[in-house]
Amino acid sequence: IGIVEQAPKLDSESKPLVKEELERSYFLPRITAVIGIEDQLNLFIFSVETDHGFRTFEVRNPRQNVRSVGGGRYIIKDVDGNRYDIPELRNLGFKSQNLLGEFV
């Protein structure tokens, strides 16, 4: 753990490594559609389309891990700690909104 004060001054070998790690740490796919949500003994399997393609992920306790951050925006946190962004719930289709209805 450390602080990089001047990223442009990093050597050519370090720059891509730092960039890759930042992208991995702050990767936040935007959900564009919810295809389905399956309940398997309180482990919810989300199948979604994102701006990075189709994804399937697991969520425990969606009432805690599907969080409103205001203005119609929601963040979903999966069991691995990955986060998924819904920038504006009302911009999702009716089916997606309906599937998410019990969690938002």
N, CA and C of each residue as an Amber inpcrd file, in Angstrom:
protein
   312
   0.8640000  -1.1740000   0.0000000   0.0000000   0.0000000   0.0000000
   0.8990000   1.2220000   0.0000000   0.5540000   2.1670000  -0.8310000
   1.3480000   3.3720000  -0.8970000   0.6260000   4.4660000  -1.6530000
   1.2740000   5.5720000  -1.8030000   0.7250000   6.7230000  -2.5180000
   1.6900000   7.0850000  -3.6330000   1.1450000   7.2330000  -4.8280000
   1.9400000   7.7000000  -5.9580000   1.6140000   9.1730000  -6.1150000
   2.5730000  10.0180000  -5.7950000   2.3210000  11.4560000  -5.8140000
   2.3350000  12.0300000  -7.2240000   3.1910000  11.5080000  -8.0980000
   3.2980000  12.0490000  -9.4460000   3.3810000  10.8990000 -10.4460000
   2.2050000  10.3890000 -10.8130000   2.1490000   9.2510000 -11.7320000
   2.8700000   9.5060000 -13.0550000   2.8000000  10.7070000 -13.6300000
   3.5140000  10.9300000 -14.8930000   5.0290000  10.7460000 -14.7910000
   5.5710000  10.8140000 -13.5910000   7.0160000  10.6860000 -13.4240000
   7.4610000   9.2420000 -13.1940000   6.4980000   8.2990000 -13.2070000
   6.8780000   6.8920000 -13.0600000   7.6710000   6.4310000 -14.2700000
   8.5150000   5.4400000 -14.0830000   9.2780000   4.8940000 -15.2060000
   8.3300000   4.1310000 -16.1320000   8.7910000   3.8730000 -17.3480000
   7.9440000   3.2650000 -18.3780000   7.4860000   1.8530000 -18.0140000
   8.1990000   1.1780000 -17.1460000   7.7940000  -0.1600000 -16.7170000
   6.7030000  -0.0920000 -15.6480000   6.7570000   0.9000000 -14.7910000
   5.8050000   1.0190000 -13.6830000   4.4570000   1.5970000 -14.1100000
   4.4530000   2.5170000 -15.0770000   3.1990000   3.1660000 -15.4880000
   2.1020000   2.1830000 -15.8750000   2.3680000   1.2140000 -16.7730000
   1.2830000   0.2990000 -17.1390000   0.8240000  -0.5890000 -15.9740000
   1.7390000  -0.9290000 -15.0740000   1.3620000  -1.7400000 -13.9170000
   0.4260000  -0.9790000 -12.9800000   0.7420000   0.2850000 -12.7360000
  -0.1040000   1.1130000 -11.8770000  -1.4630000   1.3340000 -12.5360000
  -1.4650000   1.6000000 -13.8350000  -2.7190000   1.8150000 -14.5580000
  -3.5950000   0.5610000 -14.5030000  -3.0040000  -0.5910000 -14.7280000
  -3.7450000  -1.8600000 -14.7030000  -4.3560000  -2.1070000 -13.3270000
  -3.5900000  -1.8530000 -12.2870000  -4.0880000  -2.0790000 -10.9320000
  -5.2140000  -1.1050000 -10.5840000  -5.0950000   0.1420000 -11.0050000
  -6.1590000   1.1110000 -10.7620000  -7.4350000   0.7260000 -11.5030000
  -7.3040000   0.2720000 -12.7380000  -8.4770000  -0.1480000 -13.5040000
  -9.1410000  -1.3530000 -12.8520000  -8.3550000  -2.2650000 -12.3320000
  -8.9070000  -3.4430000 -11.6620000  -9.5960000  -3.0330000 -10.3610000
  -8.9910000  -2.1380000  -9.6090000  -9.5460000  -1.7140000  -8.3270000
 -10.8150000  -0.8850000  -8.4830000 -10.8790000  -0.0960000  -9.5340000
 -12.0070000   0.8070000  -9.7130000 -12.9220000   0.3820000 -10.8480000
 -12.8400000  -0.8840000 -11.2640000 -13.6910000  -1.4210000 -12.3170000
 -15.1300000  -1.4080000 -11.8210000 -16.0100000  -0.7330000 -12.5340000
 -17.3970000  -0.5930000 -12.1220000 -18.2910000  -0.7030000 -13.3540000
 -18.6130000  -1.9540000 -13.7640000 -19.4540000  -2.1160000 -14.9430000
 -20.8270000  -1.4840000 -14.7200000 -21.3510000  -0.8850000 -15.7640000
 -22.6690000  -0.2540000 -15.7310000 -23.7040000  -1.2580000 -16.2370000
 -24.7010000  -1.5690000 -15.4190000 -25.7580000  -2.4930000 -15.8190000
 -26.7030000  -1.7760000 -16.7690000 -26.9190000  -2.3970000 -17.9380000
 -27.8340000  -1.8260000 -18.9320000 -29.1460000  -2.5990000 -19.0130000
 -29.1580000  -3.8380000 -18.5300000 -30.3820000  -4.6500000 -18.4940000
 -30.1960000  -5.7930000 -17.5080000 -31.2770000  -6.1230000 -16.8190000
 -31.2820000  -7.2890000 -15.9420000 -32.0320000  -8.3830000 -16.6880000
 -31.3460000  -9.4750000 -16.9630000 -31.9250000 -10.5820000 -17.7130000
 -32.7160000 -11.4960000 -16.7820000 -32.1720000 -11.7490000 -15.6000000
 -32.8560000 -12.6010000 -14.6380000 -32.1910000 -12.5570000 -13.2830000
 -32.9650000 -12.9160000 -12.2570000 -32.4420000 -13.0450000 -10.8970000
 -33.0230000 -14.3340000 -10.3470000 -32.1410000 -15.2490000  -9.9790000
 -32.5580000 -16.5620000  -9.4900000 -32.1790000 -16.6970000  -8.0190000
 -33.1370000 -17.1130000  -7.2040000 -32.9080000 -17.3150000  -5.7730000
 -32.5380000 -18.7720000  -5.5280000 -31.3310000 -18.9930000  -5.0300000
 -30.8830000 -20.3430000  -4.6900000 -30.5160000 -20.3590000  -3.2060000
 -31.5320000 -20.6070000  -2.3730000 -31.3340000 -20.6600000  -0.9250000
 -30.6730000 -19.3890000  -0.3860000 -31.2740000 -18.2700000  -0.6870000
 -30.8200000 -16.9500000  -0.2340000 -29.4900000 -16.5060000  -0.8410000
 -29.0750000 -17.1450000  -1.8980000 -27.9650000 -16.6710000  -2.7150000
 -28.6020000 -16.3100000  -4.0590000 -28.5820000 -15.0480000  -4.3900000
 -29.2660000 -14.5730000  -5.5870000 -28.2730000 -14.4990000  -6.7430000
 -28.6180000 -15.1490000  -7.8350000 -27.7810000 -15.1780000  -9.0280000
 -28.3290000 -14.1330000  -9.9980000 -27.5630000 -13.0850000 -10.2350000
 -27.9570000 -12.0170000 -11.1490000 -27.3490000 -12.2970000 -12.5230000
 -28.1720000 -12.2500000 -13.5550000 -27.7120000 -12.3170000 -14.9450000
 -28.0260000 -10.9650000 -15.5520000 -26.9920000 -10.2610000 -15.9970000
 -27.1720000  -8.8810000 -16.4590000 -26.3660000  -8.6070000 -17.7210000
 -26.8010000  -7.6030000 -18.4510000 -26.0120000  -7.0170000 -19.5320000
 -25.3710000  -5.7690000 -18.9650000 -24.0970000  -5.5730000 -19.2850000
 -23.3880000  -4.3770000 -18.8340000 -22.7100000  -3.7130000 -20.0180000
 -22.1230000  -2.5810000 -19.7590000 -21.3510000  -1.9040000 -20.8020000
 -20.0670000  -2.6620000 -21.1320000 -19.8030000  -3.7490000 -20.3970000
 -18.6560000  -4.6230000 -20.6680000 -19.1060000  -6.0250000 -21.0420000
 -20.3670000  -6.1610000 -21.4650000 -20.8840000  -7.4500000 -21.8940000
 -21.7200000  -8.1440000 -20.8260000 -22.1000000  -9.3750000 -21.1280000
 -22.9410000 -10.1750000 -20.2470000 -22.1580000 -10.5990000 -19.0090000
 -22.8110000 -10.5350000 -17.8560000 -22.1830000 -10.9480000 -16.5970000
 -23.1970000 -11.7300000 -15.7660000 -22.6930000 -12.6820000 -15.0090000
 -23.4710000 -13.3890000 -14.0050000 -22.7060000 -13.2730000 -12.6990000
 -23.3960000 -12.8970000 -11.6440000 -22.7380000 -12.7720000 -10.3430000
 -23.7190000 -13.1180000  -9.2310000 -23.1670000 -13.4020000  -8.0640000
 -23.9560000 -13.8290000  -6.9050000 -24.0000000 -12.7300000  -5.8600000
 -25.1830000 -12.5840000  -5.2480000 -25.3820000 -11.5770000  -4.2020000
 -26.0530000 -12.2420000  -3.0040000 -25.4480000 -12.0820000  -1.8460000
 -26.0860000 -12.5110000  -0.5930000 -26.7590000 -11.2820000   0.0190000
 -27.8840000 -11.4980000   0.6180000 -28.6050000 -10.4280000   1.3130000
 -28.7330000  -9.1650000   0.4530000 -29.5060000  -9.2400000  -0.6210000
 -29.6290000  -8.0890000  -1.5230000 -30.1550000  -6.8250000  -0.8570000
 -30.9040000  -6.9610000   0.2180000 -31.4150000  -5.7560000   0.8940000
 -30.2600000  -4.9090000   1.4530000 -29.1230000  -5.5390000   1.7080000
 -27.9420000  -4.8010000   2.1560000 -26.9870000  -4.4970000   1.0160000
 -26.9540000  -5.3430000  -0.0060000 -25.9500000  -5.2230000  -1.0580000
 -26.4540000  -4.6160000  -2.3660000 -27.7190000  -4.2420000  -2.3980000
 -28.2540000  -3.4170000  -3.4900000 -28.5970000  -2.0970000  -2.8260000
 -27.7290000  -1.1040000  -3.0130000 -27.8380000   0.1320000  -2.2480000
 -28.1240000   1.3380000  -3.1250000 -29.0540000   2.1320000  -2.6620000
 -29.3380000   3.4000000  -3.3120000 -28.2610000   4.3960000  -2.9050000
 -27.7470000   5.1070000  -3.8920000 -26.7750000   6.1610000  -3.5910000
 -27.3450000   7.5230000  -3.9720000 -28.6660000   7.5600000  -4.1920000
 -29.3610000   8.8230000  -4.4550000 -29.5920000   9.0910000  -5.9340000
 -30.6310000   9.8120000  -6.1990000 -30.9350000  10.2380000  -7.5620000
 -31.2800000   9.1030000  -8.5100000 -31.8000000   7.9900000  -7.9860000
 -32.1430000   6.8500000  -8.8340000 -30.9710000   5.9420000  -9.1590000
 -29.8180000   6.2290000  -8.5700000 -28.6190000   5.4230000  -8.8150000
 -28.4860000   4.3350000  -7.7510000 -28.0690000   3.1440000  -8.1940000
 -27.8810000   2.0090000  -7.3020000 -26.5330000   1.3610000  -7.5780000
 -25.9430000   0.8330000  -6.5190000 -24.7200000   0.0500000  -6.6140000
 -25.0330000  -1.3320000  -6.0450000 -24.6810000  -2.3690000  -6.8020000
 -24.8690000  -3.7460000  -6.3510000 -23.4920000  -4.3280000  -6.0670000
 -23.3540000  -4.9190000  -4.8850000 -22.0810000  -5.5320000  -4.4850000
 -22.2610000  -7.0400000  -4.4470000 -21.4030000  -7.7700000  -5.1750000
 -21.5240000  -9.2300000  -5.2140000 -20.7170000  -9.8860000  -4.0900000
 -20.7910000 -11.2190000  -4.0110000 -20.1310000 -11.9440000  -2.9170000
 -18.6130000 -11.8270000  -2.9620000 -18.0500000 -11.4730000  -4.1030000
 -16.6010000 -11.3170000  -4.2310000 -16.1470000  -9.8820000  -3.9830000
 -17.0920000  -8.9830000  -3.6730000 -16.7490000  -7.5880000  -3.4280000
 -16.7510000  -6.7290000  -4.6720000 -17.0760000  -7.3040000  -5.8440000
 -17.1830000  -6.5120000  -7.0680000 -18.4400000  -5.6590000  -6.9960000
 -18.3730000  -4.5010000  -7.6350000 -19.5100000  -3.5940000  -7.6320000
 -20.0160000  -3.3910000  -9.0540000 -21.3250000  -3.2050000  -9.1700000
 -21.9870000  -2.9640000 -10.4530000 -22.8580000  -1.7310000 -10.2910000
 -22.8520000  -0.8750000 -11.2960000 -23.5210000   0.4230000 -11.2290000
 -24.8040000   0.4290000 -12.0510000 -25.8630000   0.9510000 -11.4620000
 -27.0840000   1.2840000 -12.2000000 -27.2110000   2.7970000 -12.0700000
 -26.7700000   3.5580000 -13.0810000 -26.7510000   5.0220000 -12.9560000
 -28.1310000   5.6430000 -12.7770000 -29.1440000   5.0610000 -13.4070000
 -30.4940000   5.6080000 -13.3070000 -31.4850000   4.4680000 -13.5000000
 -32.0870000   4.0240000 -12.4190000 -32.9790000   2.8710000 -12.4520000
 -34.0880000   3.0330000 -13.4850000 -34.6560000   4.2060000 -13.5830000
 -35.7890000   4.4060000 -14.5030000 -35.3840000   4.3000000 -15.9720000
 -34.0900000   4.3350000 -16.2600000 -33.6340000   4.1790000 -17.6480000
 -33.5350000   2.7110000 -18.0670000 -33.6370000   1.8010000 -17.1040000
 -33.6770000   0.3810000 -17.4400000 -35.0750000   0.0590000 -17.9520000
 -35.1910000  -0.9870000 -18.7340000 -36.4910000  -1.4030000 -19.2510000
 -37.4200000  -1.8750000 -18.1440000 -38.6980000  -2.0270000 -18.4790000
 -39.7140000  -2.4430000 -17.5190000 -39.3620000  -3.7840000 -16.8790000
 -38.9170000  -4.7530000 -17.6870000 -38.5700000  -6.0740000 -17.1540000
 -37.4540000  -5.9570000 -16.1120000 -36.4230000  -5.1740000 -16.4200000
 -35.3120000  -5.0030000 -15.4880000 -35.7700000  -4.3520000 -14.1900000
 -36.5790000  -3.3170000 -14.3120000 -37.0930000  -2.6430000 -13.1270000
 -37.9540000  -3.5830000 -12.2980000 -38.7590000  -4.3900000 -12.9700000
 -39.6250000  -5.3300000 -12.2850000 -38.8110000  -6.3830000 -11.5300000
 -37.7680000  -6.9090000 -12.1610000 -36.9120000  -7.9090000 -11.5110000
 -36.2140000  -7.3330000 -10.2740000 -35.8060000  -6.0840000 -10.3600000
 -35.1050000  -5.4470000  -9.2440000 -36.0540000  -4.9290000  -8.1690000
 -37.3510000  -4.9040000  -8.4910000 -38.3510000  -4.2800000  -7.6350000
 -38.3100000  -4.6650000  -6.1720000 -38.0970000  -5.9220000  -5.8560000
 -38.1120000  -6.3320000  -4.4480000 -36.8430000  -5.9290000  -3.6880000
 -35.8200000  -5.4870000  -4.4060000 -34.5430000  -5.1510000  -3.7690000
 -34.2950000  -3.6510000  -3.6680000 -35.0310000  -2.8490000  -4.4230000
 -34.7810000  -1.3980000  -4.4330000 -35.8880000  -0.6500000  -3.7340000
